[in-house]
């Protein structure tokens, strides 16, 4: 069996998902390839997985005809879904719904391309997410749908003991785009450093994917807040293999990771932080409900409520016993419920069902 996963570019959670699930399936004897339209910083994370950067239709056609894939999973990209059928691919074609943006953007895209998806896709795939389950069930009642949690490779990514730091670190990981809600993190961070000027903020992003207007606003925000600017370190395009150490250091510093997203299909950075024993404070952004059980594996705060976020962040840093209990629960939860073995089993069962019905 041979499977192709496609996406726009190797970056963020989709780069992580494609890499992790490909390695997991390859361990089960399934040959996996990756296809991206554009190159990206995340490509340096990919090792020992055949990866193609192609946008020319004739070259994509040649790849598909040569490799004869059993199944192709097209994530988000409607045009790629159309391309696959236009070039004559007749195997199992799955449309994966992840990374579409805010609920409004997701609804707009699905509403406008509903007929194309119904005509072209053999099935829909998406992470276990109450919003997506309801939305896709409403729009596509006649297409087979498969929903299971994204996997984490806890055997190769997890807590790393690092040298101690002198002050708490507050971390944020994302893109300087509207849905990631970076401005809210800076507002929370500004309040926290006012309360504790020794506190530091680590801001991780992919500088090649920042929205120009949002990036300008980001710099303006920092210019208007000298204290925040002095305490914030921006780390761009950090290789994924180094992130476990950074997240572990944030946790060991007595700090935490804050996720401010408006909507997340899954929330890889939340799950990875938990694996690294780094406490998480997050908006209730959809897919993270599978990861965070409030005051059991992490904490939720209300989107837009800066003062609530500040108070909950402080409680995570002050109440050491509760903090340690949360991080232990969180790490165990991820290891138990988001394994690569379970993902591989569900994925292969899906392909079996679709192959038998095609």
Short mmCIF file of C-alpha atoms in Angstrom, two decimals:
data_model
loop_
_atom_site.label_atom_id
_atom_site.label_comp_id
_atom_site.label_asym_id
_atom_site.label_seq_id
_atom_site.Cartn_x
_atom_site.Cartn_y
_atom_site.Cartn_z
CA UNK A 1 0.00 0.00 0.00
CA UNK A 2 1.16 3.51 -0.84
CA UNK A 3 -0.36 6.74 0.51
CA UNK A 4 0.16 10.39 -0.46
CA UNK A 5 -0.56 13.29 1.91
CA UNK A 6 -0.86 16.79 0.41
CA UNK A 7 -0.98 20.31 1.84
CA UNK A 8 -0.08 23.85 0.77
CA UNK A 9 3.32 24.05 2.48
CA UNK A 10 5.30 22.28 5.21
CA UNK A 11 4.59 24.45 8.23
CA UNK A 12 2.88 24.40 11.60
CA UNK A 13 0.59 21.68 12.82
CA UNK A 14 0.00 20.18 9.38
CA UNK A 15 3.72 19.66 8.86
CA UNK A 16 3.85 17.93 12.23
CA UNK A 17 0.80 15.78 11.50
CA UNK A 18 2.02 14.67 8.07
CA UNK A 19 5.47 13.83 9.37
CA UNK A 20 4.29 11.98 12.47
CA UNK A 21 1.59 9.93 10.77
CA UNK A 22 3.81 9.08 7.82
CA UNK A 23 6.48 7.68 10.12
CA UNK A 24 3.85 5.77 12.11
CA UNK A 25 2.34 4.22 8.98
CA UNK A 26 5.77 3.44 7.53
CA UNK A 27 6.50 1.42 10.68
CA UNK A 28 3.43 -0.65 9.75
CA UNK A 29 4.82 -1.30 6.29
CA UNK A 30 2.86 1.42 4.46
CA UNK A 31 4.84 3.56 2.01
CA UNK A 32 4.06 7.25 2.55
CA UNK A 33 4.90 10.30 0.45
CA UNK A 34 4.31 14.02 1.03
CA UNK A 35 3.34 16.60 -1.59
CA UNK A 36 3.42 20.36 -0.99
CA UNK A 37 2.65 23.17 -3.46
CA UNK A 38 5.21 25.49 -1.91
CA UNK A 39 8.39 25.04 0.08
CA UNK A 40 8.52 26.13 3.70
CA UNK A 41 10.64 26.29 6.84
CA UNK A 42 9.13 23.06 8.12
CA UNK A 43 10.75 21.05 5.36
CA UNK A 44 13.95 20.88 7.41
CA UNK A 45 12.02 18.80 9.96
CA UNK A 46 11.30 16.03 7.44
CA UNK A 47 13.70 13.11 7.30
CA UNK A 48 13.44 9.80 5.43
CA UNK A 49 10.01 10.53 3.96
CA UNK A 50 9.85 11.10 0.17
CA UNK A 51 8.73 14.72 -0.16
CA UNK A 52 7.79 16.58 -3.33
CA UNK A 53 7.42 20.34 -3.80
CA UNK A 54 5.30 20.69 -6.93
CA UNK A 55 2.75 23.18 -8.25
CA UNK A 56 2.91 22.45 -11.98
CA UNK A 57 -0.01 20.21 -12.96
CA UNK A 58 1.97 18.21 -15.51
CA UNK A 59 4.59 17.34 -12.89
CA UNK A 60 1.90 16.37 -10.39
CA UNK A 61 0.27 14.20 -13.07
CA UNK A 62 3.60 12.47 -13.73
CA UNK A 63 4.04 11.80 -10.00
CA UNK A 64 0.54 10.32 -9.64
CA UNK A 65 0.85 8.16 -12.74
CA UNK A 66 4.29 6.91 -11.70
CA UNK A 67 3.56 6.13 -8.06
CA UNK A 68 0.04 4.68 -8.41
CA UNK A 69 -1.06 5.59 -4.88
CA UNK A 70 -3.62 3.42 -3.12
CA UNK A 71 -5.03 6.52 -1.43
CA UNK A 72 -4.46 10.26 -1.50
CA UNK A 73 -5.34 12.53 1.42
CA UNK A 74 -5.79 16.15 0.34
CA UNK A 75 -5.84 18.52 3.30
CA UNK A 76 -7.81 21.77 2.98
CA UNK A 77 -6.79 22.53 -0.64
CA UNK A 78 -9.93 22.31 -2.81
CA UNK A 79 -7.95 23.06 -5.97
CA UNK A 80 -5.67 20.09 -5.30
CA UNK A 81 -8.74 17.91 -4.82
CA UNK A 82 -9.97 19.01 -8.25
CA UNK A 83 -6.54 18.49 -9.76
CA UNK A 84 -6.35 14.88 -8.61
CA UNK A 85 -9.54 13.96 -10.43
CA UNK A 86 -8.72 16.13 -13.45
CA UNK A 87 -5.44 14.31 -14.02
CA UNK A 88 -7.21 10.97 -13.90
CA UNK A 89 -6.55 9.66 -10.39
CA UNK A 90 -9.15 6.95 -9.75
CA UNK A 91 -8.03 5.61 -6.37
CA UNK A 92 -9.34 6.49 -2.93
CA UNK A 93 -9.42 10.29 -2.61
CA UNK A 94 -9.97 11.69 0.88
CA UNK A 95 -10.59 15.35 1.69
CA UNK A 96 -9.16 16.26 5.09
CA UNK A 97 -10.60 19.24 6.95
CA UNK A 98 -7.94 20.88 9.14
CA UNK A 99 -6.35 24.31 9.25
CA UNK A 100 -9.18 26.21 7.56
CA UNK A 101 -9.00 29.10 10.05
CA UNK A 102 -11.74 30.68 12.13
CA UNK A 103 -15.23 29.11 12.32
CA UNK A 104 -16.50 31.83 9.98
CA UNK A 105 -13.75 31.11 7.44
CA UNK A 106 -14.36 27.36 7.68
CA UNK A 107 -18.09 27.80 7.17
CA UNK A 108 -17.53 30.12 4.20
CA UNK A 109 -15.13 27.71 2.45
CA UNK A 110 -17.30 24.63 2.95
CA UNK A 111 -20.44 26.48 1.88
CA UNK A 112 -18.83 27.74 -1.32
CA UNK A 113 -17.16 24.46 -2.29
CA UNK A 114 -19.78 22.01 -1.01
CA UNK A 115 -20.76 20.73 -4.45
CA UNK A 116 -17.15 20.21 -5.55
CA UNK A 117 -16.28 18.29 -2.40
CA UNK A 118 -19.38 16.09 -2.77
CA UNK A 119 -18.52 15.38 -6.39
CA UNK A 120 -14.81 14.68 -5.94
CA UNK A 121 -14.14 13.18 -2.51
CA UNK A 122 -14.72 9.55 -1.54
CA UNK A 123 -14.66 10.49 2.16
CA UNK A 124 -14.00 13.24 4.67
CA UNK A 125 -11.37 13.05 7.39
CA UNK A 126 -11.07 15.42 10.34
CA UNK A 127 -9.86 15.46 13.96
CA UNK A 128 -12.32 14.78 16.75
CA UNK A 129 -13.74 18.24 17.25
CA UNK A 130 -17.36 19.01 18.22
CA UNK A 131 -17.60 22.03 15.93
CA UNK A 132 -16.31 20.17 12.87
CA UNK A 133 -18.47 17.12 13.61
CA UNK A 134 -21.62 19.24 13.67
CA UNK A 135 -20.65 21.38 10.67
CA UNK A 136 -19.57 18.55 8.38
CA UNK A 137 -22.51 16.37 9.38
CA UNK A 138 -24.77 19.22 8.33
CA UNK A 139 -23.08 20.00 5.01
CA UNK A 140 -22.16 16.48 3.88
CA UNK A 141 -24.68 13.91 5.17
CA UNK A 142 -24.08 11.63 2.17
CA UNK A 143 -20.27 11.38 2.22
CA UNK A 144 -18.54 8.79 4.45
CA UNK A 145 -16.88 10.61 7.34
CA UNK A 146 -13.99 9.52 9.56
CA UNK A 147 -12.94 11.42 12.65
CA UNK A 148 -10.08 10.49 14.94
CA UNK A 149 -7.50 12.27 17.04
CA UNK A 150 -4.22 13.42 15.55
CA UNK A 151 -1.21 11.42 16.81
CA UNK A 152 1.83 12.38 18.87
CA UNK A 153 5.14 10.55 18.79
CA UNK A 154 5.74 10.38 22.53
CA UNK A 155 8.64 7.98 21.97
CA UNK A 156 10.70 10.70 20.29
CA UNK A 157 9.18 13.94 21.59
CA UNK A 158 8.78 14.69 25.29
CA UNK A 159 10.27 16.14 28.44
CA UNK A 160 14.00 16.96 28.42
CA UNK A 161 15.87 17.94 31.57
CA UNK A 162 17.54 21.30 30.90
CA UNK A 163 19.61 23.78 32.94
CA UNK A 164 17.37 25.86 35.26
CA UNK A 165 16.43 29.43 34.39
CA UNK A 166 16.40 32.37 36.80
CA UNK A 167 12.83 33.56 36.18
CA UNK A 168 9.48 32.25 34.87
CA UNK A 169 9.01 32.03 31.11
CA UNK A 170 5.66 32.46 29.36
CA UNK A 171 5.57 30.81 25.94
CA UNK A 172 3.44 31.26 22.82
CA UNK A 173 3.68 29.35 19.53
CA UNK A 174 1.86 30.20 16.31
CA UNK A 175 1.77 32.51 13.33
CA UNK A 176 1.32 36.27 13.24
CA UNK A 177 -2.15 35.91 11.76
CA UNK A 178 -5.63 36.75 12.98
CA UNK A 179 -6.79 33.25 13.96
CA UNK A 180 -3.77 32.66 16.21
CA UNK A 181 -4.73 35.83 18.09
CA UNK A 182 -1.14 36.90 18.86
CA UNK A 183 -2.26 40.34 20.06
CA UNK A 184 -4.12 38.80 22.99
CA UNK A 185 -0.95 37.01 24.07
CA UNK A 186 0.95 40.31 24.07
CA UNK A 187 -1.82 41.93 26.11
CA UNK A 188 -1.70 39.12 28.66
CA UNK A 189 2.10 39.16 28.65
CA UNK A 190 2.19 42.92 29.17
CA UNK A 191 0.05 42.60 32.31
CA UNK A 192 2.16 39.74 33.62
CA UNK A 193 5.49 41.54 33.22
CA UNK A 194 3.99 44.61 34.90
CA UNK A 195 3.26 42.37 37.90
CA UNK A 196 6.64 40.63 37.70
CA UNK A 197 9.26 42.54 35.66
CA UNK A 198 11.64 39.56 35.89
CA UNK A 199 9.28 37.39 33.87
CA UNK A 200 10.24 36.61 30.25
CA UNK A 201 8.13 35.92 27.17
CA UNK A 202 9.22 33.48 24.46
CA UNK A 203 7.36 34.02 21.19
CA UNK A 204 7.78 31.28 18.55
CA UNK A 205 6.57 31.79 14.99
CA UNK A 206 7.38 31.17 11.33
CA UNK A 207 8.49 34.58 10.09
CA UNK A 208 7.93 33.57 6.45
CA UNK A 209 4.18 33.13 7.06
CA UNK A 210 3.41 36.31 8.99
CA UNK A 211 0.60 38.38 7.46
CA UNK A 212 2.21 41.73 6.43
CA UNK A 213 -0.42 43.95 8.08
CA UNK A 214 -0.47 41.81 11.21
CA UNK A 215 3.34 41.90 11.39
CA UNK A 216 3.29 45.69 11.19
CA UNK A 217 0.77 45.78 14.04
CA UNK A 218 2.97 43.39 16.02
CA UNK A 219 5.96 45.71 15.77
CA UNK A 220 3.81 48.75 16.61
CA UNK A 221 2.50 47.00 19.72
CA UNK A 222 6.02 46.27 20.94
CA UNK A 223 7.20 49.80 20.16
CA UNK A 224 4.41 51.19 22.32
CA UNK A 225 5.35 48.97 25.27
CA UNK A 226 9.06 49.28 26.18
CA UNK A 227 8.74 46.95 29.19
CA UNK A 228 7.12 44.21 27.11
CA UNK A 229 9.58 44.71 24.26
CA UNK A 230 12.51 44.33 26.66
CA UNK A 231 11.16 41.06 28.08
CA UNK A 232 10.03 39.39 24.82
CA UNK A 233 12.27 37.17 22.71
CA UNK A 234 10.99 36.23 19.26
CA UNK A 235 12.21 32.86 17.98
CA UNK A 236 11.41 32.28 14.32
CA UNK A 237 11.36 28.96 12.45
CA UNK A 238 12.87 26.86 15.24
CA UNK A 239 13.43 23.25 14.05
CA UNK A 240 10.81 20.97 15.54
CA UNK A 241 13.42 18.69 17.12
CA UNK A 242 14.48 21.59 19.38
CA UNK A 243 10.98 22.49 20.55
CA UNK A 244 10.83 19.74 23.19
CA UNK A 245 13.78 21.36 24.99
CA UNK A 246 12.21 24.83 24.79
CA UNK A 247 8.85 23.62 26.10
CA UNK A 248 10.55 21.65 28.89
CA UNK A 249 12.52 24.75 29.89
CA UNK A 250 9.33 26.82 30.02
CA UNK A 251 7.75 24.24 32.30
CA UNK A 252 10.80 23.91 34.54
CA UNK A 253 11.10 27.70 34.84
CA UNK A 254 7.79 27.85 36.67
CA UNK A 255 6.12 29.40 33.63
CA UNK A 256 3.55 28.09 31.18
CA UNK A 257 2.40 28.05 27.57
CA UNK A 258 -0.54 30.25 26.62
CA UNK A 259 -2.63 29.38 23.56
CA UNK A 260 -4.80 32.30 22.41
CA UNK A 261 -6.24 30.83 19.19
CA UNK A 262 -9.75 31.65 18.05
CA UNK A 263 -10.15 28.19 16.53
CA UNK A 264 -7.99 25.06 16.40
CA UNK A 265 -8.86 21.81 14.65
CA UNK A 266 -6.57 19.98 17.04
CA UNK A 267 -3.90 22.12 18.71
CA UNK A 268 -0.56 20.35 18.32
CA UNK A 269 1.42 22.81 20.40
CA UNK A 270 -0.95 22.32 23.33
CA UNK A 271 -0.50 18.55 23.18
CA UNK A 272 3.28 18.82 22.73
CA UNK A 273 3.54 21.16 25.72
CA UNK A 274 1.70 18.61 27.83
CA UNK A 275 4.15 15.91 26.76
CA UNK A 276 6.97 18.20 27.91
CA UNK A 277 5.44 18.83 31.36
CA UNK A 278 4.70 22.44 30.50
CA UNK A 279 1.39 23.70 31.95
CA UNK A 280 -1.09 25.11 29.44
CA UNK A 281 -3.58 27.97 29.66
CA UNK A 282 -5.78 28.12 26.58
CA UNK A 283 -8.87 29.55 24.99
CA UNK A 284 -11.57 26.96 24.38
CA UNK A 285 -10.77 26.92 20.67
CA UNK A 286 -12.47 23.71 19.56
CA UNK A 287 -10.12 20.78 19.11
CA UNK A 288 -8.25 21.50 22.34
CA UNK A 289 -11.28 20.17 24.22
CA UNK A 290 -9.84 16.72 23.49
CA UNK A 291 -6.65 17.77 25.25
CA UNK A 292 -7.64 20.08 28.08
CA UNK A 293 -10.03 19.07 30.81
CA UNK A 294 -10.30 22.23 32.86
CA UNK A 295 -8.34 22.05 36.11
CA UNK A 296 -7.47 18.42 35.39
CA UNK A 297 -5.00 18.55 32.47
CA UNK A 298 -4.82 22.32 31.94
CA UNK A 299 -6.80 25.52 32.27
CA UNK A 300 -9.22 27.38 30.00
CA UNK A 301 -9.79 31.11 29.99
CA UNK A 302 -12.48 33.07 28.15
CA UNK A 303 -11.40 34.42 24.77
CA UNK A 304 -10.87 38.17 25.08
CA UNK A 305 -10.86 38.26 28.89
CA UNK A 306 -7.34 39.47 29.60
CA UNK A 307 -7.77 39.82 33.36
CA UNK A 308 -9.13 36.28 33.70
CA UNK A 309 -6.17 34.95 31.71
CA UNK A 310 -3.71 36.86 33.91
CA UNK A 311 -5.25 35.55 37.13
CA UNK A 312 -5.30 31.95 35.88
CA UNK A 313 -1.71 32.21 34.65
CA UNK A 314 -0.65 33.50 38.07
CA UNK A 315 -2.49 30.68 39.83
CA UNK A 316 -0.64 28.13 37.69
CA UNK A 317 2.66 29.68 38.72
CA UNK A 318 1.86 30.14 42.42
CA UNK A 319 0.02 26.93 43.37
CA UNK A 320 2.90 24.49 42.92
CA UNK A 321 1.03 21.39 44.11
CA UNK A 322 -1.87 21.95 41.73
CA UNK A 323 0.56 22.81 38.93
CA UNK A 324 2.50 19.56 39.38
CA UNK A 325 -0.73 17.56 39.53
CA UNK A 326 -1.96 19.14 36.28
CA UNK A 327 1.27 18.47 34.40
CA UNK A 328 1.37 14.83 35.54
CA UNK A 329 -2.24 14.32 34.45
CA UNK A 330 -1.63 16.07 31.13
CA UNK A 331 1.44 14.04 30.19
CA UNK A 332 -0.31 10.77 31.05
CA UNK A 333 -3.43 11.80 29.10
CA UNK A 334 -1.50 12.48 25.89
CA UNK A 335 0.53 9.28 26.10
CA UNK A 336 -2.58 7.18 26.69
CA UNK A 337 -5.02 8.63 24.16
CA UNK A 338 -2.97 10.07 21.27
CA UNK A 339 -0.56 7.29 20.34
CA UNK A 340 0.76 6.74 16.84
CA UNK A 341 -0.20 3.05 17.03
CA UNK A 342 -3.86 3.87 17.60
CA UNK A 343 -3.83 6.46 14.81
CA UNK A 344 -2.29 3.94 12.39
CA UNK A 345 -4.92 1.35 13.28
CA UNK A 346 -7.79 3.79 12.66
CA UNK A 347 -6.25 5.11 9.45
CA UNK A 348 -5.73 1.65 7.97
CA UNK A 349 -9.26 0.60 8.93
CA UNK A 350 -10.54 3.68 7.07
CA UNK A 351 -8.57 2.78 3.93
CA UNK A 352 -9.84 -0.80 4.12
CA UNK A 353 -13.47 0.33 4.31
CA UNK A 354 -13.09 2.80 1.44
CA UNK A 355 -11.17 0.36 -0.75
CA UNK A 356 -13.87 -2.28 -0.32
CA UNK A 357 -16.63 0.16 -1.21
CA UNK A 358 -14.93 1.71 -4.24
#
